[in-house]
PDB file of C-alpha atoms and ligand atoms in Angstrom:
ATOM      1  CA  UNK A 288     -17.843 -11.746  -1.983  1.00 79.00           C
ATOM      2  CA  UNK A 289     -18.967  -9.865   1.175  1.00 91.00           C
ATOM      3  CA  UNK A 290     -16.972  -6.489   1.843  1.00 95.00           C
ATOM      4  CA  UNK A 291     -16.130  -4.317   4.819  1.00 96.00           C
ATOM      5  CA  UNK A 292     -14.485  -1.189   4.770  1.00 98.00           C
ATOM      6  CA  UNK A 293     -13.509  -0.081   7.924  1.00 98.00           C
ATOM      7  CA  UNK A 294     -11.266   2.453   9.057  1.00 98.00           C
ATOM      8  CA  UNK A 295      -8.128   1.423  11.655  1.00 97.00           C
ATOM      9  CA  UNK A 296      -9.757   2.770  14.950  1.00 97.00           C
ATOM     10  CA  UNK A 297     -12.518   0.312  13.641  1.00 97.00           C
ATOM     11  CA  UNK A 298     -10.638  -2.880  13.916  1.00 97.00           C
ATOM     12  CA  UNK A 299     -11.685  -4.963  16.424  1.00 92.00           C
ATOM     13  CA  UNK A 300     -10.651  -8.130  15.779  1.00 89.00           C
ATOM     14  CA  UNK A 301      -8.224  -9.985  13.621  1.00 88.00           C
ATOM     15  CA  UNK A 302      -9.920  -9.751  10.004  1.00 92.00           C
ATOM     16  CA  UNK A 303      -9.754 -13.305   7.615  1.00 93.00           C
ATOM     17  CA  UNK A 304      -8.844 -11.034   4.960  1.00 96.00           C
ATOM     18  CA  UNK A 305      -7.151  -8.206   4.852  1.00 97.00           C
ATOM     19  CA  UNK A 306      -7.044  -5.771   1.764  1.00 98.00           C
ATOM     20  CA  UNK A 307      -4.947  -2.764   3.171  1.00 98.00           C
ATOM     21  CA  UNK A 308      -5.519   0.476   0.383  1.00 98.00           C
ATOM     22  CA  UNK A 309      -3.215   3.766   0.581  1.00 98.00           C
ATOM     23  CA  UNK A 310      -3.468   5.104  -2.465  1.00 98.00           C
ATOM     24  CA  UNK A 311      -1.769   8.725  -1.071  1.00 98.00           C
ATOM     25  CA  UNK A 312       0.899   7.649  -0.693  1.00 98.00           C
ATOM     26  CA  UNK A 313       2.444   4.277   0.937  1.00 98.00           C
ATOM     27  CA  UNK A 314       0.739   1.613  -1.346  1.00 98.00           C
ATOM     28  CA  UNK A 315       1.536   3.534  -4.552  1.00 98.00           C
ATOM     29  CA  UNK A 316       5.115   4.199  -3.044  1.00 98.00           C
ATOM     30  CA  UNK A 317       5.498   0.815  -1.867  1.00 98.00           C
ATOM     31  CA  UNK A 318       4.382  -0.611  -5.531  1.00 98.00           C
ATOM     32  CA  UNK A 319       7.471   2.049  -6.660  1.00 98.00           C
ATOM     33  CA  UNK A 320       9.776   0.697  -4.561  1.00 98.00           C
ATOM     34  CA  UNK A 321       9.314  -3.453  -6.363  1.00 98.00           C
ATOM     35  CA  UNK A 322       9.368  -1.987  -9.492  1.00 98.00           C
ATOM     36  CA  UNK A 323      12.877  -0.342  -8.859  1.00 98.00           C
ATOM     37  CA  UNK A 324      14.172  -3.711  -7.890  1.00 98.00           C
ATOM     38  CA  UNK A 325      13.294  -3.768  -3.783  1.00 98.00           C
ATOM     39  CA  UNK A 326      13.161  -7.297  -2.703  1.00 98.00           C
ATOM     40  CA  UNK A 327      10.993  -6.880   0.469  1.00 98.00           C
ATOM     41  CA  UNK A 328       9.678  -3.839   2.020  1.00 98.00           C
ATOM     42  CA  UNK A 329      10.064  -4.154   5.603  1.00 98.00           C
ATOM     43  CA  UNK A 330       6.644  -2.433   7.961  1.00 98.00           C
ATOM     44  CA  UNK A 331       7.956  -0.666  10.586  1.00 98.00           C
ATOM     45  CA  UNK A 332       5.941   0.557  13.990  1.00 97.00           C
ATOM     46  CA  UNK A 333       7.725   3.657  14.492  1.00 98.00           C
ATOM     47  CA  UNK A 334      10.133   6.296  12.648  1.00 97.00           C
ATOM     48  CA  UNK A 335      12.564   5.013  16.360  1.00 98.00           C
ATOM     49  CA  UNK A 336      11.952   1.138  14.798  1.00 98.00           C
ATOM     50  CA  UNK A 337      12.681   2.295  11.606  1.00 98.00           C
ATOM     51  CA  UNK A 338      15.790   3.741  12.317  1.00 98.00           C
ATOM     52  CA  UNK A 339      16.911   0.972  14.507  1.00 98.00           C
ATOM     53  CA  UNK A 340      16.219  -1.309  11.715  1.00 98.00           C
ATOM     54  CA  UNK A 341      18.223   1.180   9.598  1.00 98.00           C
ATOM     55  CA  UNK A 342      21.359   1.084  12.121  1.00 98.00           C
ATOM     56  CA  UNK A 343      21.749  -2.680  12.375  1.00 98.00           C
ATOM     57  CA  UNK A 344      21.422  -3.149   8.592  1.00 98.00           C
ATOM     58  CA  UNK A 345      23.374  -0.062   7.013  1.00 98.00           C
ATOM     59  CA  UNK A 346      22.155  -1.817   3.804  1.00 98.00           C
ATOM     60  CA  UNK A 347      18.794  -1.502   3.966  1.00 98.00           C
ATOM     61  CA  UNK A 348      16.700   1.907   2.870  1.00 98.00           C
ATOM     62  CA  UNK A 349      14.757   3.271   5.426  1.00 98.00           C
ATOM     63  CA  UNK A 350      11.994   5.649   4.195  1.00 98.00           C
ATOM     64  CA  UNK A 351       9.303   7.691   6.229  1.00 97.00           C
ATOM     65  CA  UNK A 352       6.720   9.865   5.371  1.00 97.00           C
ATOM     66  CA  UNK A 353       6.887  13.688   5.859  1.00 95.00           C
ATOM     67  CA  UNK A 354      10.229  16.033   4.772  1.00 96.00           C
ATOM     68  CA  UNK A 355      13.795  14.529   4.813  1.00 96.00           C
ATOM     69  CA  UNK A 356      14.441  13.523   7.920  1.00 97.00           C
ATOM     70  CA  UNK A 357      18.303  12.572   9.597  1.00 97.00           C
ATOM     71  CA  UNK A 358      18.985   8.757   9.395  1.00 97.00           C
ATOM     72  CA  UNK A 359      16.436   7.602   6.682  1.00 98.00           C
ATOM     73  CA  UNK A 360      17.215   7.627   2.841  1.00 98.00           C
ATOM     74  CA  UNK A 361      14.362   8.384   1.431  1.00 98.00           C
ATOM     75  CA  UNK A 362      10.460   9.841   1.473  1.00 98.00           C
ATOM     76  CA  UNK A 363       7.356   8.712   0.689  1.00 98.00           C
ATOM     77  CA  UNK A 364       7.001   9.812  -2.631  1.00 98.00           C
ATOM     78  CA  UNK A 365       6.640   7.776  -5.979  1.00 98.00           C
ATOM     79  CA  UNK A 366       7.783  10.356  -8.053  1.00 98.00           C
ATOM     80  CA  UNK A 367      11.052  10.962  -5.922  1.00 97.00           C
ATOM     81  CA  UNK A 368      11.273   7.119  -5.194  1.00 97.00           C
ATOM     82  CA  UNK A 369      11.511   6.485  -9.217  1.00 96.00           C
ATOM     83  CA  UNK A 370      14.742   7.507 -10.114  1.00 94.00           C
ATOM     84  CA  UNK A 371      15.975   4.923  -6.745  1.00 96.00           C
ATOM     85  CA  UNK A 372      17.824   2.071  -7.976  1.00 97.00           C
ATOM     86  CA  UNK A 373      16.741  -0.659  -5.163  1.00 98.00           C
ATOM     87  CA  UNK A 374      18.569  -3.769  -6.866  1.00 98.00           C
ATOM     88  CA  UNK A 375      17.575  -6.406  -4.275  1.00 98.00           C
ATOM     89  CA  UNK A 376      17.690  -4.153  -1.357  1.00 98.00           C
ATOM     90  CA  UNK A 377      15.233  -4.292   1.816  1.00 98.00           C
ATOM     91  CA  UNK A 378      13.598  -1.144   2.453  1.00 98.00           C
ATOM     92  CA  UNK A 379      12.031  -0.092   5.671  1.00 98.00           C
ATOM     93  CA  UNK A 380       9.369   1.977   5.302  1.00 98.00           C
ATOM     94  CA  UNK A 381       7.351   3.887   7.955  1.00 98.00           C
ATOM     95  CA  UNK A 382       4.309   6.567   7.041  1.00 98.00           C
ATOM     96  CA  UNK A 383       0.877   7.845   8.535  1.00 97.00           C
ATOM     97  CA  UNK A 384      -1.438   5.494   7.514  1.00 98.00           C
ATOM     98  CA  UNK A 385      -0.732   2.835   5.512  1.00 98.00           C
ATOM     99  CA  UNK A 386       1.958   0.984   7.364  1.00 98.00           C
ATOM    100  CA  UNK A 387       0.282   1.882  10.588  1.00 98.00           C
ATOM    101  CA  UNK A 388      -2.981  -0.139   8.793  1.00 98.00           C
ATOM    102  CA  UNK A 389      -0.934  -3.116   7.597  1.00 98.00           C
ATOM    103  CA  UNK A 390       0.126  -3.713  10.961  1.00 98.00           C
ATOM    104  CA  UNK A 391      -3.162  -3.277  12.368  1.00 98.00           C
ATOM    105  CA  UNK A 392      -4.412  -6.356  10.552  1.00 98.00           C
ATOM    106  CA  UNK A 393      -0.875  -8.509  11.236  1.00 96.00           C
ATOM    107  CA  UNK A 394      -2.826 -11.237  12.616  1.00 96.00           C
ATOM    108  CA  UNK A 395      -5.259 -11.981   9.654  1.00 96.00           C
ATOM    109  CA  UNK A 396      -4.556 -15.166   7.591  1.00 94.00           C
ATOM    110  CA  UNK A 397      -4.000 -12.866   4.346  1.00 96.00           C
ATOM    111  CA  UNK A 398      -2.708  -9.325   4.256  1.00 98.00           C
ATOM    112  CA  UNK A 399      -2.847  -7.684   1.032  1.00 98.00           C
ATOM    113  CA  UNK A 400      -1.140  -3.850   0.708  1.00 98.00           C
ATOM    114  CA  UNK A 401      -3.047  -1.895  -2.107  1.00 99.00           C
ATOM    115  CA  UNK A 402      -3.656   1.122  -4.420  1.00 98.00           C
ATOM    116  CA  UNK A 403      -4.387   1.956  -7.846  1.00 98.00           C
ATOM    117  CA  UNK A 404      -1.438   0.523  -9.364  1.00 98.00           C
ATOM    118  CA  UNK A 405      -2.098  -2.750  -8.372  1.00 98.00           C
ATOM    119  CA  UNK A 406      -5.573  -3.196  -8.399  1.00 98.00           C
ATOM    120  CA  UNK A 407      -6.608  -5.585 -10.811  1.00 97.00           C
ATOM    121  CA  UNK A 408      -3.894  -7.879  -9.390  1.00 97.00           C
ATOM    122  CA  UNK A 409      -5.110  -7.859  -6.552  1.00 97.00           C
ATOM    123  CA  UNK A 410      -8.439  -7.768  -7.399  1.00 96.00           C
ATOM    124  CA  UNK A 411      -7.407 -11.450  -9.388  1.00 96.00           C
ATOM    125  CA  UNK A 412      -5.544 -12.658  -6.502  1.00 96.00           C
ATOM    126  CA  UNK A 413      -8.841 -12.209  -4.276  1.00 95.00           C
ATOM    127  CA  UNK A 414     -10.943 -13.555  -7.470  1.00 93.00           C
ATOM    128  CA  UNK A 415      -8.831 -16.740  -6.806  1.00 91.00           C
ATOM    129  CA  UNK A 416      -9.461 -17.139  -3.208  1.00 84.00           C
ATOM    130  CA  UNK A 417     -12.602 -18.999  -1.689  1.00 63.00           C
ATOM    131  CA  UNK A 418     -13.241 -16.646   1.220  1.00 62.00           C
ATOM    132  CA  UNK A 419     -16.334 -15.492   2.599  1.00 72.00           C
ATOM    133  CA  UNK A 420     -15.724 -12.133   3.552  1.00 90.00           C
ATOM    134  CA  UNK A 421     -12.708  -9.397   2.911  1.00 96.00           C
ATOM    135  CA  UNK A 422     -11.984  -6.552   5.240  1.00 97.00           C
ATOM    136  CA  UNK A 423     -10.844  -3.558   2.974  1.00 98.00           C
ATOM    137  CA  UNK A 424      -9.177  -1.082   5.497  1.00 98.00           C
ATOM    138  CA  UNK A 425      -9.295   2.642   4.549  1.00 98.00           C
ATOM    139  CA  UNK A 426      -6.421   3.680   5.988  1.00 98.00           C
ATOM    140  CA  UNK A 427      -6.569   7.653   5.690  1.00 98.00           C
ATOM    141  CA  UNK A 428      -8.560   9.597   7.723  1.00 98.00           C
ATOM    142  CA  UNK A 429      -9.778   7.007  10.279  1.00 97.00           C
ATOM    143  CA  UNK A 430     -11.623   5.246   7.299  1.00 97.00           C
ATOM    144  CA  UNK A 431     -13.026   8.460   5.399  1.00 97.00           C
ATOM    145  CA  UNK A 432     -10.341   9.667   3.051  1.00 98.00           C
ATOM    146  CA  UNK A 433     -12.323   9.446  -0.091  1.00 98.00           C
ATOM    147  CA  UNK A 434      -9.003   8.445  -2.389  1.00 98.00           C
ATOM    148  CA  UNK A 435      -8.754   5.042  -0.515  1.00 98.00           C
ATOM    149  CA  UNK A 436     -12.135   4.088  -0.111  1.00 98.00           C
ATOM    150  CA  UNK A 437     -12.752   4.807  -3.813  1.00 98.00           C
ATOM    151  CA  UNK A 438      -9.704   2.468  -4.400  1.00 98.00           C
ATOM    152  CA  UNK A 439     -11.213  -0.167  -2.101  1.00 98.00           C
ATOM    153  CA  UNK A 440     -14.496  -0.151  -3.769  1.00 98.00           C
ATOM    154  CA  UNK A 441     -13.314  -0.380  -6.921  1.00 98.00           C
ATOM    155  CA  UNK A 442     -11.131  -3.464  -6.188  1.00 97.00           C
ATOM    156  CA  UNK A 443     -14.103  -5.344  -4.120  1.00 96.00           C
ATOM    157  CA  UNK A 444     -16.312  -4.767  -7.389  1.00 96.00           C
ATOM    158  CA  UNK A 445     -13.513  -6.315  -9.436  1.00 96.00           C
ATOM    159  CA  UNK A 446     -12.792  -8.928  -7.090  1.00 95.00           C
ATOM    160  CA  UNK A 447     -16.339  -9.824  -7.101  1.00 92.00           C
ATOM    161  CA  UNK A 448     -15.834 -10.054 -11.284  1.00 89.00           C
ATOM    162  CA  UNK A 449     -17.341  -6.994 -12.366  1.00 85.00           C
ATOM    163  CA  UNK A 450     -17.358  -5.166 -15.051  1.00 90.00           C
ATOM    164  CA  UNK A 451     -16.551  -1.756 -13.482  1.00 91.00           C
ATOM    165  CA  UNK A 452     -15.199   1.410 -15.074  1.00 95.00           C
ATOM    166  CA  UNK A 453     -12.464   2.561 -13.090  1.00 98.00           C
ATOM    167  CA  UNK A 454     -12.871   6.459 -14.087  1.00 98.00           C
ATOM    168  CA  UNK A 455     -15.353   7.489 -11.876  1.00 98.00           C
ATOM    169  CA  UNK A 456     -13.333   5.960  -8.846  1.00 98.00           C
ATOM    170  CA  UNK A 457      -9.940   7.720 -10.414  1.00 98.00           C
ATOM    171  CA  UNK A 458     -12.063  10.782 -10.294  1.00 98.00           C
ATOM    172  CA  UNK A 459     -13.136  10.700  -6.774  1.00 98.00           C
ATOM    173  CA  UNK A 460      -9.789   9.833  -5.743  1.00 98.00           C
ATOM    174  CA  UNK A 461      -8.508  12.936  -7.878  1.00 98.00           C
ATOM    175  CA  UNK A 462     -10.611  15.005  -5.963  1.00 98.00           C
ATOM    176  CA  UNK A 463     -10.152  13.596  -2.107  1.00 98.00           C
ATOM    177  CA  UNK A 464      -8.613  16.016  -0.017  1.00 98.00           C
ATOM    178  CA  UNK A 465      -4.860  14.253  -0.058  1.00 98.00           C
ATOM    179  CA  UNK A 466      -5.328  14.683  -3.702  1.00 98.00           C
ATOM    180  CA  UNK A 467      -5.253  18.812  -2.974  1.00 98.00           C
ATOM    181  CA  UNK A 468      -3.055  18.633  -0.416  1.00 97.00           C
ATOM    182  CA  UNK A 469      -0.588  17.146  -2.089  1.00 97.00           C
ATOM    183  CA  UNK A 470      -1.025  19.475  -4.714  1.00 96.00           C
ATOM    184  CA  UNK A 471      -1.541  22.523  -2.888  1.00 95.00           C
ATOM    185  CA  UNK A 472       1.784  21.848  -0.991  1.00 90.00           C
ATOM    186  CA  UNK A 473       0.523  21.159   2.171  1.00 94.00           C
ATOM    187  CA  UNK A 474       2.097  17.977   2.827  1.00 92.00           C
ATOM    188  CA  UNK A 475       5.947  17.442   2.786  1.00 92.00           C
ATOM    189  CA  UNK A 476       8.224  15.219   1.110  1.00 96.00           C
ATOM    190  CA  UNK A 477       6.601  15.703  -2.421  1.00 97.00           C
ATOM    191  CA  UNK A 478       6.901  15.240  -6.260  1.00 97.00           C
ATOM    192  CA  UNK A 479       5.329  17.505  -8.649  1.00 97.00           C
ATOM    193  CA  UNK A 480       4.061  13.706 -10.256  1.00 97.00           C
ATOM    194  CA  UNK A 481       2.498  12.061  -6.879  1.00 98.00           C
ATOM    195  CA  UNK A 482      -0.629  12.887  -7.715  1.00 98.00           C
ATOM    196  CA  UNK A 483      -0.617  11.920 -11.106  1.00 98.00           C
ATOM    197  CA  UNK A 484       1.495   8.466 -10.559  1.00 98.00           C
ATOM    198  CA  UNK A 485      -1.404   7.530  -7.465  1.00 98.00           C
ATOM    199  CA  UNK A 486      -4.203   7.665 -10.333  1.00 98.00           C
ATOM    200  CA  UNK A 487      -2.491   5.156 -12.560  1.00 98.00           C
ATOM    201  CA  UNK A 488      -4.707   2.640 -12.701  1.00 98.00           C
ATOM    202  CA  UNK A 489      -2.751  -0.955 -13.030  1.00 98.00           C
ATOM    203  CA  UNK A 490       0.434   0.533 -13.708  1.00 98.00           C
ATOM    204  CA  UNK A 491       2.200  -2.859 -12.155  1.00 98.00           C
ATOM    205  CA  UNK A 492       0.844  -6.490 -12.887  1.00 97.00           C
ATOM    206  CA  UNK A 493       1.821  -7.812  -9.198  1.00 98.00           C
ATOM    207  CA  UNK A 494       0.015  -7.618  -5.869  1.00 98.00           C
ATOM    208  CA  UNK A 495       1.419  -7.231  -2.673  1.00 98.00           C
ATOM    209  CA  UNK A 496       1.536  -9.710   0.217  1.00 98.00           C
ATOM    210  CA  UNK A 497       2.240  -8.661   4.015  1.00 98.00           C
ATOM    211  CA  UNK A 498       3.217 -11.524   5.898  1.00 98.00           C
ATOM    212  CA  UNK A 499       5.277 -11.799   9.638  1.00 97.00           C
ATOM    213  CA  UNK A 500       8.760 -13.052   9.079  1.00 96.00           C
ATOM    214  CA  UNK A 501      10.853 -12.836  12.122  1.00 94.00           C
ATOM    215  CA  UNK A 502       8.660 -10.869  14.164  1.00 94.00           C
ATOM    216  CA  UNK A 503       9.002  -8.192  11.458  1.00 98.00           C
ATOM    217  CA  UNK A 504       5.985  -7.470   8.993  1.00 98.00           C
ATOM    218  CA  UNK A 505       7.297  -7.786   5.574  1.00 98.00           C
ATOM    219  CA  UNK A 506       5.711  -6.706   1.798  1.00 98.00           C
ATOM    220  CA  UNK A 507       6.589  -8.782  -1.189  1.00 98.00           C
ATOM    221  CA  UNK A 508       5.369  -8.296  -4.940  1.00 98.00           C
ATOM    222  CA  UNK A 509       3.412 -11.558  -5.629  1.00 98.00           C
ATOM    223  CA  UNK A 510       2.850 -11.893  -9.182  1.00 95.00           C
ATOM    224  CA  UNK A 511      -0.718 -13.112  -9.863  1.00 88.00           C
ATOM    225  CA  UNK A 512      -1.434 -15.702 -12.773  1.00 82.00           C
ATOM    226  CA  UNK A 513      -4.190 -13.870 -15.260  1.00 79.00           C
ATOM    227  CA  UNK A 514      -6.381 -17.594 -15.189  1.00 66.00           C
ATOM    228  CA  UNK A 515      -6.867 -19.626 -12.533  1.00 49.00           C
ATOM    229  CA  UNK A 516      -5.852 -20.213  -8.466  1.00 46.00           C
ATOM    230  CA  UNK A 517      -3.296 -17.648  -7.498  1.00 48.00           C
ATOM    231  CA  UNK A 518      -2.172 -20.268  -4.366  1.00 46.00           C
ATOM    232  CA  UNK A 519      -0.863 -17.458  -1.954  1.00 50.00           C
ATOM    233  CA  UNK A 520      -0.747 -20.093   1.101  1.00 42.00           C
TER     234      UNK A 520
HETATM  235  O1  LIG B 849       3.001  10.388   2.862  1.00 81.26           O
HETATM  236  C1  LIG B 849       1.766  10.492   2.864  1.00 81.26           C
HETATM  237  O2  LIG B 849       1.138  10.819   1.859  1.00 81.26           O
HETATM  238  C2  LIG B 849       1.003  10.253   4.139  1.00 81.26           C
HETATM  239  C3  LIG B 849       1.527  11.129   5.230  1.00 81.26           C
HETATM  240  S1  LIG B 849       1.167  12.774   5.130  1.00 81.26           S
HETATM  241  O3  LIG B 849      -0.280  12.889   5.208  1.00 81.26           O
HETATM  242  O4  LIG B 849       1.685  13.273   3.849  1.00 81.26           O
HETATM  243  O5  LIG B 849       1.833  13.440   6.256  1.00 81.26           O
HETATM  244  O6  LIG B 849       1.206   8.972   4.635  1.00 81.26           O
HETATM  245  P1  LIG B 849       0.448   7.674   4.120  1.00 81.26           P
HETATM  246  O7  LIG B 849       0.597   6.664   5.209  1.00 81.26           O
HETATM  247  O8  LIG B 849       1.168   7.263   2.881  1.00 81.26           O
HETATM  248  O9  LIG B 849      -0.976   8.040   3.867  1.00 81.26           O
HETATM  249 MG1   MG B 850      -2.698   7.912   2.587  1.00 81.26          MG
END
């Protein structure tokens, strides 16, 4: 398999494939939100799309990165998302980097979201797949925040059926500067436990598709089969 890894400003064209990784936080948050029961995770453009989402749907939970904020429900934050009960609701979510990334890539013929949680199934989706070539777009820090590009490495070795050893990957990404930040307090809208729930390697057995429904960009789990074609599309 032959992998990129770019970072959004280096886009320039509509990728085949598109592995999306924010490991700190929206692709670990995002992972959070399916496994308390979210049907879709609507991608918005802007915290003003978000909330307009948010006001014709009074049903649906709109999150954003950054403190509590008037109008949304929730931040982006696995450890505060966990104790959520999302029961087949939409959530809208809007952050930094990885939404802003997804979107970026809205024209490719595959968009998968990713982060630690869900590697190896989406490593094994890819695995399935007869592509040529998969973009892996490291979403923090204009392509050099060291947590997602250690993610995206790790998942292009897997996908390209090696036998890798996650830890020293884990590591870097324990060490990247979001890692410390989020530690340290700098950023807002945190859980004592984000760190520690973004370093848990496989913690959920589906992957996560992006695809454009309605002009909208929406996330669904999409549970991978452990032999054989996955048949996304
Ligand atoms: O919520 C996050 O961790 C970041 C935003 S910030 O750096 O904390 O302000 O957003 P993400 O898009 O999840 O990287
Ligand atoms: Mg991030």
């Amino acid at each position: 398999m032959d992998a990129r890894f770019l970072g959004i400003p280096e886009l320039a064209e509509a990728p085949s494939v598109a592995v999306v990784v924010d490991v700190m936080r929206a692709f670990t948050v995002a992972a959070w939100a399916f496994a308390q029961g979210a049907e879709r995770i609507v991608l918005a453009e802007s915290p003003d799309e978000a909330l307009a989402l948010k006001a014709r749907h009074p049903e649906w939970v709109a999150l954003k990165d950054g403190p509590p904020a008037p109008g949304f429900d929730a931040v982006n934050s696995p450890g505060l998302l966990r104790s959520f009960d999302l029961g087949g609701r939409t959530v809208v979510q809007k952050t930094t980097a990885g939404t802003v990334g997804a979107l970026a890539v809205k024209e490719a013929s595959l968009v998968l979201c990713a982060s630690f949680v869900v590697a190896e199934a989406t490593a094994r989706l890819l695995r399935s797949r007869d592509r040529d070539g998969v973009t892996f777009v490291v979403t923090g820090e204009d392509g050099r925040a060291d947590e997602d590009l250690a993610c995206a490495q790790y998942i292009a070795l897997r996908a390209a059926g090696a036998g890798t050893d996650a830890a020293d990957f884990l590591r870097r990404a324990g060490a990247s500067r979001a890692a410390h930040e989020l530690a340290e307090g700098v950023r807002q809208g945190v859980h004592p436990d984000d760190v520690a729930l973004c370093l848990e390697l496989d913690r959920f057995p589906f992957a996560m598709v992006a695809t454009p429904e309605d002009s909208l960009m929406v996330l669904r789990p999409y549970a991978v089969p452990s032999s054989t074609d996955a048949g996304v599309r």
